Amino acid sequence: MARVLDLLWLMVVVFPVALAAEPSPLQDFCVADLKGQVLVNGVACKNPSLVQADDFYFGGIRKKGNTSNPVGSKVSLVTVEQLPGLNTLGIAMARVDYQPWGLNPPHFHPRATELFTVLEGTIEAGFVTSNPENRFITKVLQKGDVFVFPMRLVHFQRNIGNTSARAVSTLSSQNPGIVTIANAVFGSKPDISTHILAKAFQTSNDVIDNIQLKF
Ligand code: GLV
Ligand code: MN
């Protein structure tokens, strides 16, 4: 009986903690073999003796991202996809560029908390807590300021200046994922039926059809 109770205690108390973050690596590195055929929770490792400095390097965010799009922002991610050396390390990053008044629209990361730092400009940041409170927490950030978007909560940033803005984020997963709310709800393939969305958003079918056309 005591052993059963011990086991229950382990499952209830220890297990959820162990699952709250990506597991600690059991080796110095596990450079992703992005062409590998083995499907694991992550990406299989390259043979360590074949690993090169370039496996730990990514030069792709030196330049400003292209912000010529309807929202006026560009998120350039550096995840295990771009930087194979990140595999199993539980971290990723992003460069975010904004046109004047550009918006990084409401989205969430299914696997990561995000630590956001403003490098240039003035940015309004916000996130919404879960149901039933749905409390909106927002702050205007200046150059050098840091803000955290807790894991899985819907958040956004908007440049509230007449000049370009730039920020950098670190994310607590090698593969944080992004779910952009508008794209997921109005741009799914195939479409979620107009009737469902009209009822959910308490509006008419025409309004929903119009929004769906934009995605
Ligand atoms: C990227 O996901 C960001 O919110 O900056
Ligand atoms: Mn984000």
PDB file of C-alpha atoms and ligand atoms in Angstrom:
ATOM      1  CA  MET A   1       0.000   0.000   0.000  1.00  0.00           C
ATOM      2  CA  ALA A   2       2.783   2.407   0.968  1.00  0.00           C
ATOM      3  CA  ARG A   3       4.462   1.744  -2.388  1.00  0.00           C
ATOM      4  CA  VAL A   4       1.230   2.470  -4.255  1.00  0.00           C
ATOM      5  CA  LEU A   5       0.884   5.752  -2.371  1.00  0.00           C
ATOM      6  CA  ASP A   6       4.518   6.613  -3.157  1.00  0.00           C
ATOM      7  CA  LEU A   7       3.848   5.939  -6.816  1.00  0.00           C
ATOM      8  CA  LEU A   8       0.694   8.059  -6.800  1.00  0.00           C
ATOM      9  CA  TRP A   9       2.593  10.879  -5.116  1.00  0.00           C
ATOM     10  CA  LEU A  10       5.296  10.652  -7.770  1.00  0.00           C
ATOM     11  CA  MET A  11       2.732  10.773 -10.568  1.00  0.00           C
ATOM     12  CA  VAL A  12       0.744  13.668  -9.156  1.00  0.00           C
ATOM     13  CA  VAL A  13       3.502  15.850  -7.744  1.00  0.00           C
ATOM     14  CA  VAL A  14       6.666  15.094  -9.676  1.00  0.00           C
ATOM     15  CA  PHE A  15       5.371  14.214 -13.135  1.00  0.00           C
ATOM     16  CA  PRO A  16       3.629  17.509 -13.944  1.00  0.00           C
ATOM     17  CA  VAL A  17       6.772  19.410 -12.928  1.00  0.00           C
ATOM     18  CA  ALA A  18       8.947  17.219 -15.130  1.00  0.00           C
ATOM     19  CA  LEU A  19       6.611  17.896 -18.082  1.00  0.00           C
ATOM     20  CA  ALA A  20       6.493  21.668 -17.577  1.00  0.00           C
ATOM     21  CA  ALA A  21       9.572  22.318 -19.722  1.00  0.00           C
ATOM     22  CA  GLU A  22      11.637  20.616 -22.366  1.00  0.00           C
ATOM     23  CA  PRO A  23      13.798  17.842 -20.895  1.00  0.00           C
ATOM     24  CA  SER A  24      17.412  18.603 -19.991  1.00  0.00           C
ATOM     25  CA  PRO A  25      19.883  17.304 -22.568  1.00  0.00           C
ATOM     26  CA  LEU A  26      21.826  14.169 -21.645  1.00  0.00           C
ATOM     27  CA  GLN A  27      24.799  15.118 -23.856  1.00  0.00           C
ATOM     28  CA  ASP A  28      26.772  18.268 -24.774  1.00  0.00           C
ATOM     29  CA  PHE A  29      24.797  18.721 -27.970  1.00  0.00           C
ATOM     30  CA  CYS A  30      22.595  16.885 -30.412  1.00  0.00           C
ATOM     31  CA  VAL A  31      22.877  18.833 -33.658  1.00  0.00           C
ATOM     32  CA  ALA A  32      19.678  18.189 -35.589  1.00  0.00           C
ATOM     33  CA  ASP A  33      19.898  15.872 -38.549  1.00  0.00           C
ATOM     34  CA  LEU A  34      17.109  17.681 -40.403  1.00  0.00           C
ATOM     35  CA  LYS A  35      17.082  15.057 -43.154  1.00  0.00           C
ATOM     36  CA  GLY A  36      16.921  12.138 -40.706  1.00  0.00           C
ATOM     37  CA  GLN A  37      14.085   9.642 -41.029  1.00  0.00           C
ATOM     38  CA  VAL A  38      13.822   8.841 -37.326  1.00  0.00           C
ATOM     39  CA  LEU A  39      10.788  10.528 -35.775  1.00  0.00           C
ATOM     40  CA  VAL A  40      11.352  11.352 -32.103  1.00  0.00           C
ATOM     41  CA  ASN A  41      10.042  14.090 -29.807  1.00  0.00           C
ATOM     42  CA  GLY A  42      12.508  16.569 -31.304  1.00  0.00           C
ATOM     43  CA  VAL A  43      14.956  15.828 -34.086  1.00  0.00           C
ATOM     44  CA  ALA A  44      17.472  12.971 -34.255  1.00  0.00           C
ATOM     45  CA  CYS A  45      21.162  13.854 -33.702  1.00  0.00           C
ATOM     46  CA  LYS A  46      23.888  14.079 -36.304  1.00  0.00           C
ATOM     47  CA  ASN A  47      26.927  11.944 -35.658  1.00  0.00           C
ATOM     48  CA  PRO A  48      28.875  14.213 -33.195  1.00  0.00           C
ATOM     49  CA  SER A  49      32.158  13.630 -35.016  1.00  0.00           C
ATOM     50  CA  LEU A  50      30.660  15.154 -38.189  1.00  0.00           C
ATOM     51  CA  VAL A  51      29.433  18.319 -36.456  1.00  0.00           C
ATOM     52  CA  GLN A  52      30.901  21.643 -37.662  1.00  0.00           C
ATOM     53  CA  ALA A  53      30.910  25.215 -36.271  1.00  0.00           C
ATOM     54  CA  ASP A  54      28.305  26.152 -38.881  1.00  0.00           C
ATOM     55  CA  ASP A  55      25.838  23.750 -37.227  1.00  0.00           C
ATOM     56  CA  PHE A  56      25.779  26.212 -34.294  1.00  0.00           C
ATOM     57  CA  TYR A  57      25.541  29.337 -36.442  1.00  0.00           C
ATOM     58  CA  PHE A  58      22.806  31.250 -38.261  1.00  0.00           C
ATOM     59  CA  GLY A  59      23.446  34.529 -40.101  1.00  0.00           C
ATOM     60  CA  GLY A  60      19.905  34.958 -41.386  1.00  0.00           C
ATOM     61  CA  ILE A  61      18.657  37.691 -39.056  1.00  0.00           C
ATOM     62  CA  ARG A  62      21.373  40.285 -39.684  1.00  0.00           C
ATOM     63  CA  LYS A  63      19.066  42.023 -42.111  1.00  0.00           C
ATOM     64  CA  LYS A  64      15.687  43.637 -41.504  1.00  0.00           C
ATOM     65  CA  GLY A  65      12.725  41.368 -42.296  1.00  0.00           C
ATOM     66  CA  ASN A  66      10.340  42.389 -45.077  1.00  0.00           C
ATOM     67  CA  THR A  67       7.466  44.249 -43.400  1.00  0.00           C
ATOM     68  CA  SER A  68       5.556  44.995 -46.636  1.00  0.00           C
ATOM     69  CA  ASN A  69       2.459  43.010 -45.745  1.00  0.00           C
ATOM     70  CA  PRO A  70      -1.036  43.877 -44.469  1.00  0.00           C
ATOM     71  CA  VAL A  71       0.001  43.955 -40.797  1.00  0.00           C
ATOM     72  CA  GLY A  72       3.301  45.795 -41.280  1.00  0.00           C
ATOM     73  CA  SER A  73       5.570  43.474 -39.302  1.00  0.00           C
ATOM     74  CA  LYS A  74       7.845  40.504 -39.877  1.00  0.00           C
ATOM     75  CA  VAL A  75       8.858  37.830 -37.352  1.00  0.00           C
ATOM     76  CA  SER A  76      12.098  36.095 -38.383  1.00  0.00           C
ATOM     77  CA  LEU A  77      12.393  32.944 -36.303  1.00  0.00           C
ATOM     78  CA  VAL A  78      15.578  31.152 -35.311  1.00  0.00           C
ATOM     79  CA  THR A  79      14.389  27.700 -34.230  1.00  0.00           C
ATOM     80  CA  VAL A  80      15.878  24.242 -34.677  1.00  0.00           C
ATOM     81  CA  GLU A  81      14.754  24.503 -38.329  1.00  0.00           C
ATOM     82  CA  GLN A  82      17.150  27.370 -39.030  1.00  0.00           C
ATOM     83  CA  LEU A  83      19.825  26.497 -36.445  1.00  0.00           C
ATOM     84  CA  PRO A  84      20.242  22.701 -36.046  1.00  0.00           C
ATOM     85  CA  GLY A  85      22.563  23.176 -33.032  1.00  0.00           C
ATOM     86  CA  LEU A  86      19.505  24.248 -30.997  1.00  0.00           C
ATOM     87  CA  ASN A  87      18.157  20.694 -31.014  1.00  0.00           C
ATOM     88  CA  THR A  88      17.316  19.472 -27.449  1.00  0.00           C
ATOM     89  CA  LEU A  89      18.467  22.787 -25.887  1.00  0.00           C
ATOM     90  CA  GLY A  90      15.006  24.168 -25.116  1.00  0.00           C
ATOM     91  CA  ILE A  91      15.527  27.644 -26.532  1.00  0.00           C
ATOM     92  CA  ALA A  92      14.901  29.645 -29.710  1.00  0.00           C
ATOM     93  CA  MET A  93      14.724  33.302 -30.705  1.00  0.00           C
ATOM     94  CA  ALA A  94      13.121  35.716 -33.123  1.00  0.00           C
ATOM     95  CA  ARG A  95      13.909  39.084 -34.641  1.00  0.00           C
ATOM     96  CA  VAL A  96      10.796  41.216 -35.095  1.00  0.00           C
ATOM     97  CA  ASP A  97      10.686  44.233 -37.427  1.00  0.00           C
ATOM     98  CA  TYR A  98       7.799  46.710 -37.554  1.00  0.00           C
ATOM     99  CA  GLN A  99       6.823  49.439 -39.964  1.00  0.00           C
ATOM    100  CA  PRO A 100       5.556  52.645 -38.324  1.00  0.00           C
ATOM    101  CA  TRP A 101       2.325  51.540 -36.576  1.00  0.00           C
ATOM    102  CA  GLY A 102       2.976  47.945 -37.686  1.00  0.00           C
ATOM    103  CA  LEU A 103       1.345  45.133 -35.715  1.00  0.00           C
ATOM    104  CA  ASN A 104       2.537  41.646 -34.787  1.00  0.00           C
ATOM    105  CA  PRO A 105      -1.039  40.358 -34.563  1.00  0.00           C
ATOM    106  CA  PRO A 106      -2.560  38.353 -31.684  1.00  0.00           C
ATOM    107  CA  HIS A 107      -1.005  34.895 -31.532  1.00  0.00           C
ATOM    108  CA  PHE A 108       0.294  32.362 -29.023  1.00  0.00           C
ATOM    109  CA  HIS A 109       3.144  29.890 -28.810  1.00  0.00           C
ATOM    110  CA  PRO A 110       1.883  26.388 -27.937  1.00  0.00           C
ATOM    111  CA  ARG A 111       5.242  25.340 -26.495  1.00  0.00           C
ATOM    112  CA  ALA A 112       7.022  28.464 -25.201  1.00  0.00           C
ATOM    113  CA  THR A 113       7.179  31.446 -22.920  1.00  0.00           C
ATOM    114  CA  GLU A 114       8.548  34.511 -24.724  1.00  0.00           C
ATOM    115  CA  LEU A 115      10.936  37.125 -23.320  1.00  0.00           C
ATOM    116  CA  PHE A 116      10.643  40.212 -25.523  1.00  0.00           C
ATOM    117  CA  THR A 117      13.220  43.060 -25.662  1.00  0.00           C
ATOM    118  CA  VAL A 118      12.750  46.309 -27.591  1.00  0.00           C
ATOM    119  CA  LEU A 119      15.879  47.266 -29.575  1.00  0.00           C
ATOM    120  CA  GLU A 120      14.505  50.318 -31.405  1.00  0.00           C
ATOM    121  CA  GLY A 121      11.294  52.328 -31.158  1.00  0.00           C
ATOM    122  CA  THR A 122       8.307  52.389 -28.821  1.00  0.00           C
ATOM    123  CA  ILE A 123       6.088  49.325 -28.682  1.00  0.00           C
ATOM    124  CA  GLU A 124       2.746  48.609 -27.053  1.00  0.00           C
ATOM    125  CA  ALA A 125       2.692  44.984 -25.873  1.00  0.00           C
ATOM    126  CA  GLY A 126      -0.163  43.028 -24.387  1.00  0.00           C
ATOM    127  CA  PHE A 127      -1.488  39.612 -23.485  1.00  0.00           C
ATOM    128  CA  VAL A 128      -4.787  38.195 -22.225  1.00  0.00           C
ATOM    129  CA  THR A 129      -5.125  35.759 -19.328  1.00  0.00           C
ATOM    130  CA  SER A 130      -7.154  32.574 -19.666  1.00  0.00           C
ATOM    131  CA  ASN A 131     -10.925  32.171 -19.069  1.00  0.00           C
ATOM    132  CA  PRO A 132     -12.951  33.205 -17.211  1.00  0.00           C
ATOM    133  CA  GLU A 133     -11.072  36.412 -16.323  1.00  0.00           C
ATOM    134  CA  ASN A 134      -9.627  37.174 -19.780  1.00  0.00           C
ATOM    135  CA  ARG A 135      -7.761  40.041 -18.181  1.00  0.00           C
ATOM    136  CA  PHE A 136      -5.885  42.233 -20.663  1.00  0.00           C
ATOM    137  CA  ILE A 137      -2.402  43.101 -19.429  1.00  0.00           C
ATOM    138  CA  THR A 138      -0.654  45.772 -21.486  1.00  0.00           C
ATOM    139  CA  LYS A 139       2.322  48.110 -21.304  1.00  0.00           C
ATOM    140  CA  VAL A 140       4.125  50.642 -23.486  1.00  0.00           C
ATOM    141  CA  LEU A 141       7.762  49.610 -23.889  1.00  0.00           C
ATOM    142  CA  GLN A 142      10.738  51.813 -24.743  1.00  0.00           C
ATOM    143  CA  LYS A 143      14.096  50.846 -26.231  1.00  0.00           C
ATOM    144  CA  GLY A 144      15.858  48.438 -23.848  1.00  0.00           C
ATOM    145  CA  ASP A 145      12.679  47.389 -22.022  1.00  0.00           C
ATOM    146  CA  VAL A 146      11.861  43.714 -21.480  1.00  0.00           C
ATOM    147  CA  PHE A 147       8.405  42.101 -21.262  1.00  0.00           C
ATOM    148  CA  VAL A 148       7.356  38.477 -20.795  1.00  0.00           C
ATOM    149  CA  PHE A 149       4.494  36.735 -22.582  1.00  0.00           C
ATOM    150  CA  PRO A 150       3.667  33.652 -20.499  1.00  0.00           C
ATOM    151  CA  MET A 151       3.473  30.314 -22.282  1.00  0.00           C
ATOM    152  CA  ARG A 152       0.338  29.688 -24.397  1.00  0.00           C
ATOM    153  CA  LEU A 153      -1.332  33.063 -23.702  1.00  0.00           C
ATOM    154  CA  VAL A 154      -2.574  35.202 -26.584  1.00  0.00           C
ATOM    155  CA  HIS A 155      -0.315  38.253 -27.086  1.00  0.00           C
ATOM    156  CA  PHE A 156       0.575  40.962 -29.601  1.00  0.00           C
ATOM    157  CA  GLN A 157       2.892  43.917 -30.113  1.00  0.00           C
ATOM    158  CA  ARG A 158       2.288  47.164 -31.991  1.00  0.00           C
ATOM    159  CA  ASN A 159       4.771  49.850 -32.993  1.00  0.00           C
ATOM    160  CA  ILE A 160       3.237  53.088 -31.719  1.00  0.00           C
ATOM    161  CA  GLY A 161       5.737  55.379 -33.401  1.00  0.00           C
ATOM    162  CA  ASN A 162       6.176  57.066 -36.768  1.00  0.00           C
ATOM    163  CA  THR A 163       9.543  55.369 -37.322  1.00  0.00           C
ATOM    164  CA  SER A 164      10.440  51.699 -37.760  1.00  0.00           C
ATOM    165  CA  ALA A 165      10.822  49.562 -34.644  1.00  0.00           C
ATOM    166  CA  ARG A 166      12.827  46.423 -33.911  1.00  0.00           C
ATOM    167  CA  ALA A 167      12.754  43.829 -31.159  1.00  0.00           C
ATOM    168  CA  VAL A 168      14.275  40.506 -30.265  1.00  0.00           C
ATOM    169  CA  SER A 169      12.616  37.631 -28.413  1.00  0.00           C
ATOM    170  CA  THR A 170      13.909  34.522 -26.739  1.00  0.00           C
ATOM    171  CA  LEU A 171      11.524  31.572 -26.540  1.00  0.00           C
ATOM    172  CA  SER A 172      11.701  28.645 -24.121  1.00  0.00           C
ATOM    173  CA  SER A 173      11.523  25.896 -26.736  1.00  0.00           C
ATOM    174  CA  GLN A 174      13.635  24.851 -29.721  1.00  0.00           C
ATOM    175  CA  ASN A 175      10.309  24.635 -31.576  1.00  0.00           C
ATOM    176  CA  PRO A 176       7.947  27.188 -29.988  1.00  0.00           C
ATOM    177  CA  GLY A 177       5.287  27.073 -32.717  1.00  0.00           C
ATOM    178  CA  ILE A 178       3.027  30.022 -33.569  1.00  0.00           C
ATOM    179  CA  VAL A 179      -0.758  30.019 -33.769  1.00  0.00           C
ATOM    180  CA  THR A 180      -1.925  33.343 -35.228  1.00  0.00           C
ATOM    181  CA  ILE A 181      -5.506  33.732 -34.061  1.00  0.00           C
ATOM    182  CA  ALA A 182      -6.973  35.355 -37.183  1.00  0.00           C
ATOM    183  CA  ASN A 183      -5.273  32.889 -39.545  1.00  0.00           C
ATOM    184  CA  ALA A 184      -6.244  29.870 -37.450  1.00  0.00           C
ATOM    185  CA  VAL A 185      -9.888  30.909 -37.073  1.00  0.00           C
ATOM    186  CA  PHE A 186     -10.608  32.570 -40.439  1.00  0.00           C
ATOM    187  CA  GLY A 187      -7.947  31.022 -42.661  1.00  0.00           C
ATOM    188  CA  SER A 188      -8.045  27.318 -41.803  1.00  0.00           C
ATOM    189  CA  LYS A 189      -7.985  24.791 -44.651  1.00  0.00           C
ATOM    190  CA  PRO A 190     -10.668  23.742 -45.209  1.00  0.00           C
ATOM    191  CA  ASP A 191     -12.696  26.671 -43.783  1.00  0.00           C
ATOM    192  CA  ILE A 192     -14.519  26.362 -40.482  1.00  0.00           C
ATOM    193  CA  SER A 193     -18.167  26.708 -41.552  1.00  0.00           C
ATOM    194  CA  THR A 194     -19.515  30.267 -41.714  1.00  0.00           C
ATOM    195  CA  HIS A 195     -22.437  29.256 -39.468  1.00  0.00           C
ATOM    196  CA  ILE A 196     -20.121  28.098 -36.726  1.00  0.00           C
ATOM    197  CA  LEU A 197     -18.054  31.267 -36.797  1.00  0.00           C
ATOM    198  CA  ALA A 198     -21.123  33.528 -37.090  1.00  0.00           C
ATOM    199  CA  LYS A 199     -22.540  31.964 -33.946  1.00  0.00           C
ATOM    200  CA  ALA A 200     -19.222  31.993 -32.082  1.00  0.00           C
ATOM    201  CA  PHE A 201     -18.575  35.665 -32.896  1.00  0.00           C
ATOM    202  CA  GLN A 202     -22.270  36.619 -32.581  1.00  0.00           C
ATOM    203  CA  THR A 203     -22.377  38.185 -36.020  1.00  0.00           C
ATOM    204  CA  SER A 204     -23.834  37.577 -39.491  1.00  0.00           C
ATOM    205  CA  ASN A 205     -22.693  35.080 -42.114  1.00  0.00           C
ATOM    206  CA  ASP A 206     -21.772  37.991 -44.435  1.00  0.00           C
ATOM    207  CA  VAL A 207     -19.351  39.482 -41.953  1.00  0.00           C
ATOM    208  CA  ILE A 208     -17.665  36.100 -41.533  1.00  0.00           C
ATOM    209  CA  ASP A 209     -17.507  35.491 -45.306  1.00  0.00           C
ATOM    210  CA  ASN A 210     -15.855  38.889 -45.740  1.00  0.00           C
ATOM    211  CA  ILE A 211     -13.230  38.184 -43.105  1.00  0.00           C
ATOM    212  CA  GLN A 212     -12.570  34.675 -44.491  1.00  0.00           C
ATOM    213  CA  LEU A 213     -11.900  36.172 -47.930  1.00  0.00           C
ATOM    214  CA  LYS A 214      -8.990  38.152 -46.449  1.00  0.00           C
ATOM    215  CA  PHE A 215      -7.247  34.979 -45.241  1.00  0.00           C
TER     216      PHE A 215
HETATM  217  C1  GLV B   1       7.169  36.461 -31.759  1.00  0.00           C
HETATM  218  O1  GLV B   1       6.566  35.479 -31.698  1.00  0.00           O
HETATM  219  C2  GLV B   1       6.804  37.615 -31.039  1.00  0.00           C
HETATM  220  O2  GLV B   1       5.727  37.636 -30.412  1.00  0.00           O
HETATM  221  O3  GLV B   1       7.602  38.559 -31.044  1.00  0.00           O
HETATM  222 MN    MN B   2       5.052  35.809 -29.714  1.00  0.00          MN
END
